[in-house]
PDB file of C-alpha atoms in Angstrom:
ATOM      1  CA  MET A   1    -130.889   7.108  61.946  1.00 48.00           C
ATOM      2  CA  THR A   2    -133.603   4.713  63.111  1.00 46.00           C
ATOM      3  CA  LYS A   3    -134.061   3.698  66.741  1.00 41.00           C
ATOM      4  CA  ARG A   4    -133.269   0.081  65.788  1.00 42.00           C
ATOM      5  CA  LYS A   5    -129.997   1.153  64.121  1.00 41.00           C
ATOM      6  CA  ILE A   6    -128.999   3.200  67.165  1.00 37.00           C
ATOM      7  CA  THR A   7    -129.650   0.198  69.419  1.00 36.00           C
ATOM      8  CA  GLN A   8    -127.562  -2.100  67.201  1.00 41.00           C
ATOM      9  CA  ASN A   9    -124.680   0.381  67.177  1.00 42.00           C
ATOM     10  CA  PHE A  10    -124.849   0.714  70.955  1.00 35.00           C
ATOM     11  CA  ILE A  11    -124.631  -3.063  71.383  1.00 34.00           C
ATOM     12  CA  ILE A  12    -121.624  -3.278  69.038  1.00 35.00           C
ATOM     13  CA  PHE A  13    -119.936  -0.383  70.819  1.00 35.00           C
ATOM     14  CA  SER A  14    -120.552  -1.982  74.226  1.00 37.00           C
ATOM     15  CA  LEU A  15    -118.993  -5.261  73.135  1.00 39.00           C
ATOM     16  CA  LEU A  16    -115.942  -3.491  71.753  1.00 41.00           C
ATOM     17  CA  LEU A  17    -115.628  -1.463  74.940  1.00 39.00           C
ATOM     18  CA  LEU A  18    -115.631  -4.581  77.089  1.00 44.00           C
ATOM     19  CA  ASN A  19    -113.195  -6.424  74.800  1.00 49.00           C
ATOM     20  CA  PHE A  20    -115.013  -9.525  75.946  1.00 50.00           C
ATOM     21  CA  SER A  21    -115.612 -12.810  74.154  1.00 58.00           C
ATOM     22  CA  PHE A  22    -116.882 -16.297  74.847  1.00 55.00           C
ATOM     23  CA  ALA A  23    -115.865 -17.794  71.498  1.00 60.00           C
ATOM     24  CA  ASN A  24    -116.591 -21.530  71.613  1.00 74.00           C
ATOM     25  CA  GLY A  25    -116.807 -21.364  75.389  1.00 84.00           C
ATOM     26  CA  GLN A  26    -113.350 -19.845  75.753  1.00 93.00           C
ATOM     27  CA  THR A  27    -112.824 -16.649  77.686  1.00 96.00           C
ATOM     28  CA  ILE A  28    -110.849 -14.002  75.798  1.00 97.00           C
ATOM     29  CA  LEU A  29    -110.319 -10.580  77.343  1.00 97.00           C
ATOM     30  CA  GLU A  30    -108.119  -7.559  76.694  1.00 97.00           C
ATOM     31  CA  ASP A  31    -107.012  -4.566  78.692  1.00 98.00           C
ATOM     32  CA  SER A  32    -104.141  -2.083  78.682  1.00 97.00           C
ATOM     33  CA  VAL A  33    -102.343   0.718  80.464  1.00 97.00           C
ATOM     34  CA  MET A  34    -101.065   3.703  78.495  1.00 97.00           C
ATOM     35  CA  ASN A  35     -98.179   6.110  79.006  1.00 96.00           C
ATOM     36  CA  GLY A  36     -96.593   4.597  82.091  1.00 95.00           C
ATOM     37  CA  ASN A  37     -93.319   5.505  83.718  1.00 95.00           C
ATOM     38  CA  ASN A  38     -91.155   3.301  81.479  1.00 95.00           C
ATOM     39  CA  PHE A  39     -93.523   2.384  78.641  1.00 95.00           C
ATOM     40  CA  GLN A  40     -95.848   3.943  76.100  1.00 95.00           C
ATOM     41  CA  LYS A  41     -98.277   1.031  76.042  1.00 96.00           C
ATOM     42  CA  ALA A  42     -98.687  -2.165  78.063  1.00 97.00           C
ATOM     43  CA  ALA A  43    -101.531  -4.155  76.495  1.00 98.00           C
ATOM     44  CA  PHE A  44    -102.462  -7.745  77.291  1.00 98.00           C
ATOM     45  CA  ARG A  45    -104.841 -10.432  76.035  1.00 98.00           C
ATOM     46  CA  LEU A  46    -106.069 -13.144  78.394  1.00 98.00           C
ATOM     47  CA  TRP A  47    -107.216 -16.608  77.297  1.00 98.00           C
ATOM     48  CA  ILE A  48    -108.916 -19.176  79.538  1.00 98.00           C
ATOM     49  CA  GLY A  49    -110.044 -22.539  78.189  1.00 97.00           C
ATOM     50  CA  LYS A  50    -113.732 -23.424  78.347  1.00 95.00           C
ATOM     51  CA  ASP A  51    -113.247 -26.359  80.727  1.00 95.00           C
ATOM     52  CA  ILE A  52    -111.109 -24.548  83.293  1.00 96.00           C
ATOM     53  CA  GLN A  53    -113.116 -23.971  86.470  1.00 95.00           C
ATOM     54  CA  ARG A  54    -110.296 -22.564  88.576  1.00 96.00           C
ATOM     55  CA  VAL A  55    -107.064 -21.139  87.188  1.00 97.00           C
ATOM     56  CA  ARG A  56    -103.943 -22.534  88.905  1.00 97.00           C
ATOM     57  CA  GLY A  57    -101.428 -20.282  87.168  1.00 97.00           C
ATOM     58  CA  VAL A  58    -100.799 -18.078  84.140  1.00 98.00           C
ATOM     59  CA  ILE A  59     -98.481 -18.689  81.204  1.00 98.00           C
ATOM     60  CA  VAL A  60     -97.158 -15.229  80.299  1.00 98.00           C
ATOM     61  CA  MET A  61     -95.933 -14.769  76.716  1.00 98.00           C
ATOM     62  CA  VAL A  62     -93.799 -11.720  75.915  1.00 97.00           C
ATOM     63  CA  PRO A  63     -92.488 -11.148  72.353  1.00 93.00           C
ATOM     64  CA  GLY A  64     -89.292  -9.496  71.154  1.00 88.00           C
ATOM     65  CA  SER A  65     -88.528  -5.793  71.208  1.00 87.00           C
ATOM     66  CA  ASN A  66     -91.686  -3.656  70.986  1.00 85.00           C
ATOM     67  CA  GLY A  67     -93.557  -6.540  69.375  1.00 90.00           C
ATOM     68  CA  ASN A  68     -97.254  -7.331  69.551  1.00 94.00           C
ATOM     69  CA  GLY A  69     -97.549 -10.860  70.900  1.00 91.00           C
ATOM     70  CA  ARG A  70    -101.233 -10.880  71.825  1.00 96.00           C
ATOM     71  CA  ASP A  71    -102.154 -13.347  69.063  1.00 97.00           C
ATOM     72  CA  MET A  72     -99.897 -15.925  70.722  1.00 95.00           C
ATOM     73  CA  VAL A  73    -102.823 -16.855  72.969  1.00 97.00           C
ATOM     74  CA  TYR A  74    -104.392 -18.603  69.953  1.00 97.00           C
ATOM     75  CA  GLN A  75    -101.531 -21.040  69.348  1.00 96.00           C
ATOM     76  CA  PRO A  76    -103.036 -24.529  69.794  1.00 97.00           C
ATOM     77  CA  GLU A  77     -99.940 -26.103  71.360  1.00 97.00           C
ATOM     78  CA  TRP A  78     -99.880 -23.451  74.097  1.00 98.00           C
ATOM     79  CA  GLN A  79    -103.623 -23.731  74.653  1.00 98.00           C
ATOM     80  CA  ALA A  80    -103.244 -27.513  75.017  1.00 98.00           C
ATOM     81  CA  LEU A  81    -100.500 -27.040  77.608  1.00 98.00           C
ATOM     82  CA  ALA A  82    -102.566 -24.460  79.503  1.00 98.00           C
ATOM     83  CA  ASN A  83    -105.637 -26.722  79.496  1.00 98.00           C
ATOM     84  CA  LYS A  84    -103.616 -29.700  80.725  1.00 98.00           C
ATOM     85  CA  HIS A  85    -102.427 -27.779  83.787  1.00 97.00           C
ATOM     86  CA  ASN A  86    -105.541 -25.624  84.338  1.00 97.00           C
ATOM     87  CA  MET A  87    -103.714 -22.431  83.478  1.00 98.00           C
ATOM     88  CA  ALA A  88    -104.605 -19.243  81.654  1.00 98.00           C
ATOM     89  CA  ILE A  89    -102.496 -17.573  78.971  1.00 98.00           C
ATOM     90  CA  LEU A  90    -101.625 -13.867  79.095  1.00 98.00           C
ATOM     91  CA  ALA A  91     -99.864 -12.439  76.029  1.00 98.00           C
ATOM     92  CA  ALA A  92     -98.297  -8.998  75.832  1.00 97.00           C
ATOM     93  CA  ASP A  93     -97.988  -6.061  73.467  1.00 97.00           C
ATOM     94  CA  ILE A  94     -95.581  -3.638  75.160  1.00 97.00           C
ATOM     95  CA  LYS A  95     -94.181  -0.511  73.513  1.00 95.00           C
ATOM     96  CA  ASP A  96     -91.298   1.592  74.790  1.00 92.00           C
ATOM     97  CA  LYS A  97     -91.353   5.325  75.135  1.00 89.00           C
ATOM     98  CA  ARG A  98     -89.330   7.074  72.455  1.00 81.00           C
ATOM     99  CA  SER A  99     -85.672   7.452  73.427  1.00 76.00           C
ATOM    100  CA  PRO A 100     -82.342   8.174  71.721  1.00 80.00           C
ATOM    101  CA  ASN A 101     -81.549   4.429  71.695  1.00 72.00           C
ATOM    102  CA  MET A 102     -84.582   2.258  71.074  1.00 70.00           C
ATOM    103  CA  ALA A 103     -82.401  -0.879  71.259  1.00 77.00           C
ATOM    104  CA  ILE A 104     -82.370  -0.407  75.041  1.00 86.00           C
ATOM    105  CA  GLU A 105     -85.778  -1.639  76.152  1.00 91.00           C
ATOM    106  CA  GLN A 106     -86.729   0.518  79.127  1.00 94.00           C
ATOM    107  CA  TYR A 107     -89.880  -1.517  79.662  1.00 94.00           C
ATOM    108  CA  ALA A 108     -87.793  -4.599  80.506  1.00 95.00           C
ATOM    109  CA  ASP A 109     -87.040  -2.915  83.847  1.00 97.00           C
ATOM    110  CA  VAL A 110     -90.337  -4.187  85.235  1.00 97.00           C
ATOM    111  CA  LYS A 111     -89.911  -2.745  88.727  1.00 97.00           C
ATOM    112  CA  ASN A 112     -90.063   0.713  87.124  1.00 97.00           C
ATOM    113  CA  GLY A 113     -93.620   0.380  85.859  1.00 97.00           C
ATOM    114  CA  THR A 114     -94.383  -2.434  83.420  1.00 98.00           C
ATOM    115  CA  GLY A 115     -94.526  -5.135  86.081  1.00 98.00           C
ATOM    116  CA  GLN A 116     -97.171  -3.279  88.060  1.00 98.00           C
ATOM    117  CA  ALA A 117     -99.018  -2.475  84.827  1.00 98.00           C
ATOM    118  CA  MET A 118     -99.284  -6.204  84.090  1.00 98.00           C
ATOM    119  CA  LEU A 119    -100.556  -6.924  87.603  1.00 98.00           C
ATOM    120  CA  ASP A 120    -103.069  -4.069  87.380  1.00 98.00           C
ATOM    121  CA  VAL A 121    -104.382  -5.338  84.048  1.00 98.00           C
ATOM    122  CA  LEU A 122    -104.664  -8.877  85.424  1.00 98.00           C
ATOM    123  CA  ASN A 123    -106.525  -7.530  88.442  1.00 97.00           C
ATOM    124  CA  ARG A 124    -109.149  -5.970  86.183  1.00 97.00           C
ATOM    125  CA  LEU A 125    -109.316  -9.058  83.974  1.00 98.00           C
ATOM    126  CA  ALA A 126    -109.837 -11.195  87.092  1.00 97.00           C
ATOM    127  CA  THR A 127    -113.032  -9.263  87.779  1.00 97.00           C
ATOM    128  CA  LYS A 128    -114.244  -9.304  84.169  1.00 96.00           C
ATOM    129  CA  SER A 129    -113.568 -13.017  83.733  1.00 97.00           C
ATOM    130  CA  GLY A 130    -115.103 -14.140  87.011  1.00 96.00           C
ATOM    131  CA  HIS A 131    -111.782 -15.677  88.056  1.00 97.00           C
ATOM    132  CA  PRO A 132    -110.704 -13.734  91.171  1.00 97.00           C
ATOM    133  CA  GLU A 133    -107.879 -16.235  91.720  1.00 96.00           C
ATOM    134  CA  LEU A 134    -105.985 -14.482  88.896  1.00 97.00           C
ATOM    135  CA  ASN A 135    -105.033 -11.851  91.478  1.00 96.00           C
ATOM    136  CA  THR A 136    -102.760 -14.279  93.308  1.00 96.00           C
ATOM    137  CA  VAL A 137    -101.812 -17.211  91.043  1.00 97.00           C
ATOM    138  CA  PRO A 138     -98.163 -17.493  89.911  1.00 98.00           C
ATOM    139  CA  PHE A 139     -96.682 -17.124  86.429  1.00 98.00           C
ATOM    140  CA  ALA A 140     -94.680 -19.273  84.016  1.00 98.00           C
ATOM    141  CA  LEU A 141     -92.877 -16.661  81.903  1.00 98.00           C
ATOM    142  CA  TRP A 142     -91.960 -17.379  78.273  1.00 96.00           C
ATOM    143  CA  GLY A 143     -90.567 -14.972  75.695  1.00 91.00           C
ATOM    144  CA  MET A 144     -87.932 -14.144  73.143  1.00 92.00           C
ATOM    145  CA  SER A 145     -85.187 -11.488  73.221  1.00 93.00           C
ATOM    146  CA  ALA A 146     -86.685  -8.466  75.028  1.00 93.00           C
ATOM    147  CA  GLY A 147     -89.390 -10.834  76.246  1.00 93.00           C
ATOM    148  CA  GLY A 148     -86.714 -12.836  78.025  1.00 94.00           C
ATOM    149  CA  GLU A 149     -85.345  -9.655  79.531  1.00 96.00           C
ATOM    150  CA  PHE A 150     -88.817  -8.837  80.868  1.00 96.00           C
ATOM    151  CA  ASN A 151     -89.156 -12.366  82.272  1.00 98.00           C
ATOM    152  CA  TYR A 152     -85.853 -12.274  84.146  1.00 98.00           C
ATOM    153  CA  GLU A 153     -86.521  -8.856  85.616  1.00 98.00           C
ATOM    154  CA  PHE A 154     -90.005  -9.919  86.686  1.00 98.00           C
ATOM    155  CA  ALA A 155     -88.527 -12.941  88.467  1.00 98.00           C
ATOM    156  CA  CYS A 156     -86.085 -10.582  90.192  1.00 98.00           C
ATOM    157  CA  TRP A 157     -88.897  -8.207  91.161  1.00 98.00           C
ATOM    158  CA  LYS A 158     -91.571 -10.693  92.291  1.00 98.00           C
ATOM    159  CA  PRO A 159     -89.985 -14.135  92.767  1.00 98.00           C
ATOM    160  CA  GLU A 160     -92.906 -15.185  94.961  1.00 98.00           C
ATOM    161  CA  ARG A 161     -95.184 -14.970  91.889  1.00 98.00           C
ATOM    162  CA  VAL A 162     -92.995 -16.979  89.490  1.00 98.00           C
ATOM    163  CA  ILE A 163     -93.244 -20.694  88.735  1.00 98.00           C
ATOM    164  CA  THR A 164     -90.374 -20.531  86.263  1.00 98.00           C
ATOM    165  CA  PHE A 165     -88.963 -18.115  83.690  1.00 98.00           C
ATOM    166  CA  ILE A 166     -87.171 -18.244  80.327  1.00 96.00           C
ATOM    167  CA  VAL A 167     -84.333 -15.940  79.219  1.00 95.00           C
ATOM    168  CA  ASN A 168     -84.146 -16.525  75.480  1.00 91.00           C
ATOM    169  CA  LYS A 169     -81.360 -14.709  73.595  1.00 89.00           C
ATOM    170  CA  GLY A 170     -81.951 -11.279  75.099  1.00 86.00           C
ATOM    171  CA  GLY A 171     -79.389  -8.530  75.580  1.00 86.00           C
ATOM    172  CA  VAL A 172     -80.405  -5.750  78.019  1.00 90.00           C
ATOM    173  CA  TYR A 173     -80.737  -6.465  81.749  1.00 94.00           C
ATOM    174  CA  TYR A 174     -81.102  -4.226  84.787  1.00 96.00           C
ATOM    175  CA  THR A 175     -80.249  -6.737  87.539  1.00 97.00           C
ATOM    176  CA  ALA A 176     -76.881  -8.499  87.726  1.00 95.00           C
ATOM    177  CA  LEU A 177     -76.888 -10.413  91.013  1.00 97.00           C
ATOM    178  CA  ALA A 178     -80.396 -11.696  91.707  1.00 98.00           C
ATOM    179  CA  SER A 179     -81.747 -12.165  95.225  1.00 98.00           C
ATOM    180  CA  GLU A 180     -81.591 -15.505  96.995  1.00 98.00           C
ATOM    181  CA  ALA A 181     -85.350 -15.866  96.479  1.00 98.00           C
ATOM    182  CA  THR A 182     -84.968 -15.383  92.731  1.00 98.00           C
ATOM    183  CA  ARG A 183     -82.070 -17.819  92.574  1.00 98.00           C
ATOM    184  CA  ALA A 184     -84.426 -20.423  94.068  1.00 97.00           C
ATOM    185  CA  VAL A 185     -86.866 -19.978  91.155  1.00 98.00           C
ATOM    186  CA  PRO A 186     -86.100 -22.385  88.289  1.00 98.00           C
ATOM    187  CA  GLY A 187     -85.017 -20.502  85.185  1.00 98.00           C
ATOM    188  CA  VAL A 188     -83.678 -21.314  81.734  1.00 97.00           C
ATOM    189  CA  PHE A 189     -81.052 -19.185  79.951  1.00 96.00           C
ATOM    190  CA  LEU A 190     -80.632 -19.789  76.207  1.00 95.00           C
ATOM    191  CA  THR A 191     -78.199 -18.334  73.688  1.00 93.00           C
ATOM    192  CA  GLY A 192     -77.537 -19.021  70.012  1.00 87.00           C
ATOM    193  CA  GLU A 193     -74.046 -19.965  68.842  1.00 89.00           C
ATOM    194  CA  ILE A 194     -74.040 -17.415  66.007  1.00 89.00           C
ATOM    195  CA  ASP A 195     -76.108 -14.724  67.722  1.00 87.00           C
ATOM    196  CA  ASN A 196     -74.543 -11.347  68.475  1.00 90.00           C
ATOM    197  CA  PRO A 197     -71.596 -12.043  70.831  1.00 92.00           C
ATOM    198  CA  TYR A 198     -72.572  -9.111  73.024  1.00 92.00           C
ATOM    199  CA  ARG A 199     -75.936 -10.717  73.696  1.00 90.00           C
ATOM    200  CA  ASN A 200     -74.370 -14.113  74.330  1.00 91.00           C
ATOM    201  CA  ASN A 201     -71.732 -12.781  76.704  1.00 94.00           C
ATOM    202  CA  ILE A 202     -74.289 -10.769  78.682  1.00 94.00           C
ATOM    203  CA  VAL A 203     -76.700 -13.702  79.071  1.00 94.00           C
ATOM    204  CA  LYS A 204     -73.937 -16.144  79.998  1.00 95.00           C
ATOM    205  CA  GLY A 205     -72.388 -13.622  82.395  1.00 95.00           C
ATOM    206  CA  ILE A 206     -75.620 -13.043  84.320  1.00 96.00           C
ATOM    207  CA  TYR A 207     -76.229 -16.778  84.407  1.00 97.00           C
ATOM    208  CA  SER A 208     -72.699 -17.553  85.598  1.00 96.00           C
ATOM    209  CA  VAL A 209     -72.556 -15.076  88.464  1.00 97.00           C
ATOM    210  CA  ASN A 210     -75.891 -16.287  89.843  1.00 97.00           C
ATOM    211  CA  ARG A 211     -75.190 -19.966  89.252  1.00 97.00           C
ATOM    212  CA  ARG A 212     -71.977 -19.496  91.268  1.00 95.00           C
ATOM    213  CA  PHE A 213     -74.172 -18.655  94.239  1.00 95.00           C
ATOM    214  CA  GLY A 214     -76.514 -21.592  93.839  1.00 94.00           C
ATOM    215  CA  ALA A 215     -79.130 -20.437  91.313  1.00 97.00           C
ATOM    216  CA  LYS A 216     -81.296 -23.390  90.309  1.00 97.00           C
ATOM    217  CA  TRP A 217     -81.075 -22.497  86.651  1.00 98.00           C
ATOM    218  CA  ILE A 218     -80.364 -24.137  83.303  1.00 97.00           C
ATOM    219  CA  PHE A 219     -78.070 -22.867  80.553  1.00 96.00           C
ATOM    220  CA  ALA A 220     -77.686 -24.025  76.956  1.00 93.00           C
ATOM    221  CA  GLU A 221     -76.284 -22.574  73.753  1.00 91.00           C
ATOM    222  CA  GLU A 222     -78.026 -23.776  70.612  1.00 89.00           C
ATOM    223  CA  PRO A 223     -75.429 -24.760  67.998  1.00 88.00           C
ATOM    224  CA  GLY A 224     -75.637 -23.038  64.629  1.00 87.00           C
ATOM    225  CA  GLN A 225     -78.472 -20.736  65.725  1.00 86.00           C
ATOM    226  CA  GLY A 226     -78.698 -16.969  65.729  1.00 82.00           C
ATOM    227  CA  HIS A 227     -81.255 -14.581  67.172  1.00 82.00           C
ATOM    228  CA  GLU A 228     -84.262 -16.848  66.635  1.00 83.00           C
ATOM    229  CA  PHE A 229     -86.567 -19.307  68.370  1.00 77.00           C
ATOM    230  CA  ALA A 230     -84.917 -22.380  66.810  1.00 76.00           C
ATOM    231  CA  LYS A 231     -85.533 -25.299  69.208  1.00 83.00           C
ATOM    232  CA  SER A 232     -86.313 -23.099  72.167  1.00 87.00           C
ATOM    233  CA  GLU A 233     -90.096 -22.931  71.832  1.00 91.00           C
ATOM    234  CA  ALA A 234     -90.516 -26.706  71.490  1.00 93.00           C
ATOM    235  CA  PHE A 235     -88.096 -27.124  74.400  1.00 94.00           C
ATOM    236  CA  THR A 236     -90.061 -24.665  76.537  1.00 96.00           C
ATOM    237  CA  LEU A 237     -93.390 -26.402  75.919  1.00 97.00           C
ATOM    238  CA  LYS A 238     -91.922 -29.694  77.159  1.00 97.00           C
ATOM    239  CA  TYR A 239     -89.994 -28.010  79.974  1.00 98.00           C
ATOM    240  CA  PHE A 240     -93.121 -26.224  81.251  1.00 98.00           C
ATOM    241  CA  ASP A 241     -94.998 -29.519  81.082  1.00 98.00           C
ATOM    242  CA  GLU A 242     -92.380 -31.040  83.404  1.00 98.00           C
ATOM    243  CA  ILE A 243     -91.679 -28.133  85.736  1.00 98.00           C
ATOM    244  CA  ILE A 244     -95.246 -26.951  86.402  1.00 98.00           C
ATOM    245  CA  PRO A 245     -96.264 -30.092  88.380  1.00 97.00           C
ATOM    246  CA  ILE A 246     -92.983 -29.888  90.311  1.00 97.00           C
ATOM    247  CA  ARG A 247     -93.677 -26.282  91.283  1.00 97.00           C
ATOM    248  CA  LEU A 248     -97.478 -26.091  91.673  1.00 96.00           C
ATOM    249  CA  ASP A 249     -99.808 -27.931  94.003  1.00 92.00           C
ATOM    250  CA  GLU A 250    -103.467 -28.607  93.165  1.00 85.00           C
ATOM    251  CA  ASN A 251    -104.532 -25.246  94.593  1.00 85.00           C
ATOM    252  CA  GLY A 252    -102.021 -23.237  92.606  1.00 89.00           C
ATOM    253  CA  ASN A 253     -99.593 -22.695  95.500  1.00 93.00           C
ATOM    254  CA  LEU A 254     -95.865 -22.712  94.783  1.00 97.00           C
ATOM    255  CA  LYS A 255     -93.731 -25.580  96.061  1.00 96.00           C
ATOM    256  CA  ALA A 256     -89.998 -25.263  96.749  1.00 95.00           C
ATOM    257  CA  LEU A 257     -87.637 -27.281  94.605  1.00 94.00           C
ATOM    258  CA  SER A 258     -86.022 -30.329  96.135  1.00 91.00           C
ATOM    259  CA  GLU A 259     -82.298 -30.144  96.821  1.00 90.00           C
ATOM    260  CA  LYS A 260     -81.939 -33.524  95.126  1.00 92.00           C
ATOM    261  CA  ALA A 261     -81.216 -32.904  91.474  1.00 95.00           C
ATOM    262  CA  PHE A 262     -78.624 -33.352  88.734  1.00 96.00           C
ATOM    263  CA  LEU A 263     -75.819 -31.134  87.534  1.00 96.00           C
ATOM    264  CA  GLY A 264     -75.075 -30.970  83.841  1.00 95.00           C
ATOM    265  CA  GLU A 265     -71.715 -29.608  82.688  1.00 95.00           C
ATOM    266  CA  VAL A 266     -72.472 -27.085  79.955  1.00 94.00           C
ATOM    267  CA  GLY A 267     -69.327 -27.601  77.896  1.00 90.00           C
ATOM    268  CA  THR A 268     -69.442 -31.401  77.793  1.00 92.00           C
ATOM    269  CA  GLY A 269     -73.010 -32.416  78.572  1.00 93.00           C
ATOM    270  CA  LYS A 270     -71.808 -34.722  81.363  1.00 94.00           C
ATOM    271  CA  VAL A 271     -74.306 -35.229  84.175  1.00 95.00           C
ATOM    272  CA  ALA A 272     -73.900 -36.146  87.848  1.00 94.00           C
ATOM    273  CA  ALA A 273     -76.328 -36.243  90.753  1.00 93.00           C
ATOM    274  CA  THR A 274     -76.008 -33.466  93.320  1.00 87.00           C
ATOM    275  CA  GLY A 275     -74.126 -34.519  96.430  1.00 76.00           C
ATOM    276  CA  PHE A 276     -71.729 -36.726  94.495  1.00 74.00           C
ATOM    277  CA  LYS A 277     -68.154 -35.657  93.862  1.00 69.00           C
ATOM    278  CA  ASN A 278     -67.558 -34.636  90.270  1.00 77.00           C
ATOM    279  CA  SER A 279     -64.688 -33.180  88.279  1.00 78.00           C
ATOM    280  CA  PHE A 280     -66.638 -30.529  86.386  1.00 90.00           C
ATOM    281  CA  THR A 281     -64.581 -27.485  85.421  1.00 87.00           C
ATOM    282  CA  ASP A 282     -67.143 -25.669  83.234  1.00 92.00           C
ATOM    283  CA  ILE A 283     -70.325 -23.970  84.464  1.00 94.00           C
ATOM    284  CA  THR A 284     -73.189 -26.341  85.216  1.00 96.00           C
ATOM    285  CA  SER A 285     -76.944 -26.483  84.761  1.00 97.00           C
ATOM    286  CA  TRP A 286     -79.176 -27.402  87.707  1.00 97.00           C
ATOM    287  CA  LEU A 287     -81.550 -30.106  86.436  1.00 97.00           C
ATOM    288  CA  PRO A 288     -84.397 -31.163  88.762  1.00 96.00           C
ATOM    289  CA  ASN A 289     -85.161 -34.618  87.313  1.00 96.00           C
ATOM    290  CA  THR A 290     -84.101 -37.120  84.662  1.00 97.00           C
ATOM    291  CA  ALA A 291     -86.794 -35.994  82.202  1.00 97.00           C
ATOM    292  CA  ILE A 292     -85.383 -32.466  82.233  1.00 97.00           C
ATOM    293  CA  VAL A 293     -81.845 -33.871  81.969  1.00 97.00           C
ATOM    294  CA  ASP A 294     -82.864 -35.620  78.739  1.00 96.00           C
ATOM    295  CA  LEU A 295     -84.690 -32.523  77.515  1.00 96.00           C
ATOM    296  CA  TRP A 296     -81.660 -30.310  78.214  1.00 96.00           C
ATOM    297  CA  LYS A 297     -79.485 -32.590  76.095  1.00 94.00           C
ATOM    298  CA  THR A 298     -81.743 -32.037  73.050  1.00 92.00           C
ATOM    299  CA  LEU A 299     -80.551 -28.426  72.894  1.00 88.00           C
ATOM    300  CA  PHE A 300     -76.943 -29.335  72.152  1.00 84.00           C
TER     301      PHE A 300
END
């Protein structure tokens, strides 16, 4: 092999080792942790738009059970949202360890390993990308099924790092009653009318017990939908667009939600401002402004 060929191979190998790219000015990085306490693999891909000087937060995208969601960073609608709010995108590929029942996602219990794995990966990517602020910025967590389970458990584990989170038609959870700090984090719980009733009952049960104690969360059941995205992704894009400015200041610091909001009765869709007497008998959604009230109604 010639010296020139050896040099070329070394350059190619070095680039692959770094998993580093500046395609069209964008920053794209990858890193992973293998064989953790409650996972076989926790791999992540980071995307930062070319015009973002300082990252204010990270949109975290977690797919369904044992899925590889890393290509989700390339979706143009999510990139547009991230650019608008000066945020990065971090997409996951998490695999469970083999167990007798692979329908129980052990990795969703983030406090047992996967949560720290994500933070460790982001710490390394902060150095590689030249964005040290990634070590401290908060997360807007989006996902489907097991991804929603991961999101909820992360909000329970590190509420101080969460802008908002989505529970989307999942079924296995490790925390029933969330902490007061987690109940103060805006969350969205979504089920599908014709999804597995076990999933629906679990999601609605966790929502109901926490909403009883003041959780500032939203619930909706999509009519005629099963275990699928349906309207939820389009809803989430618009919801994130509304909730991120409410929750983040210009420096990427979290802001508490105002106590002034609206309550939406889940069974009827009726809405009343907080502080006003109402006759609601069904569980309610906590809706921070009129734009999110209108958005919530699109799910019915």
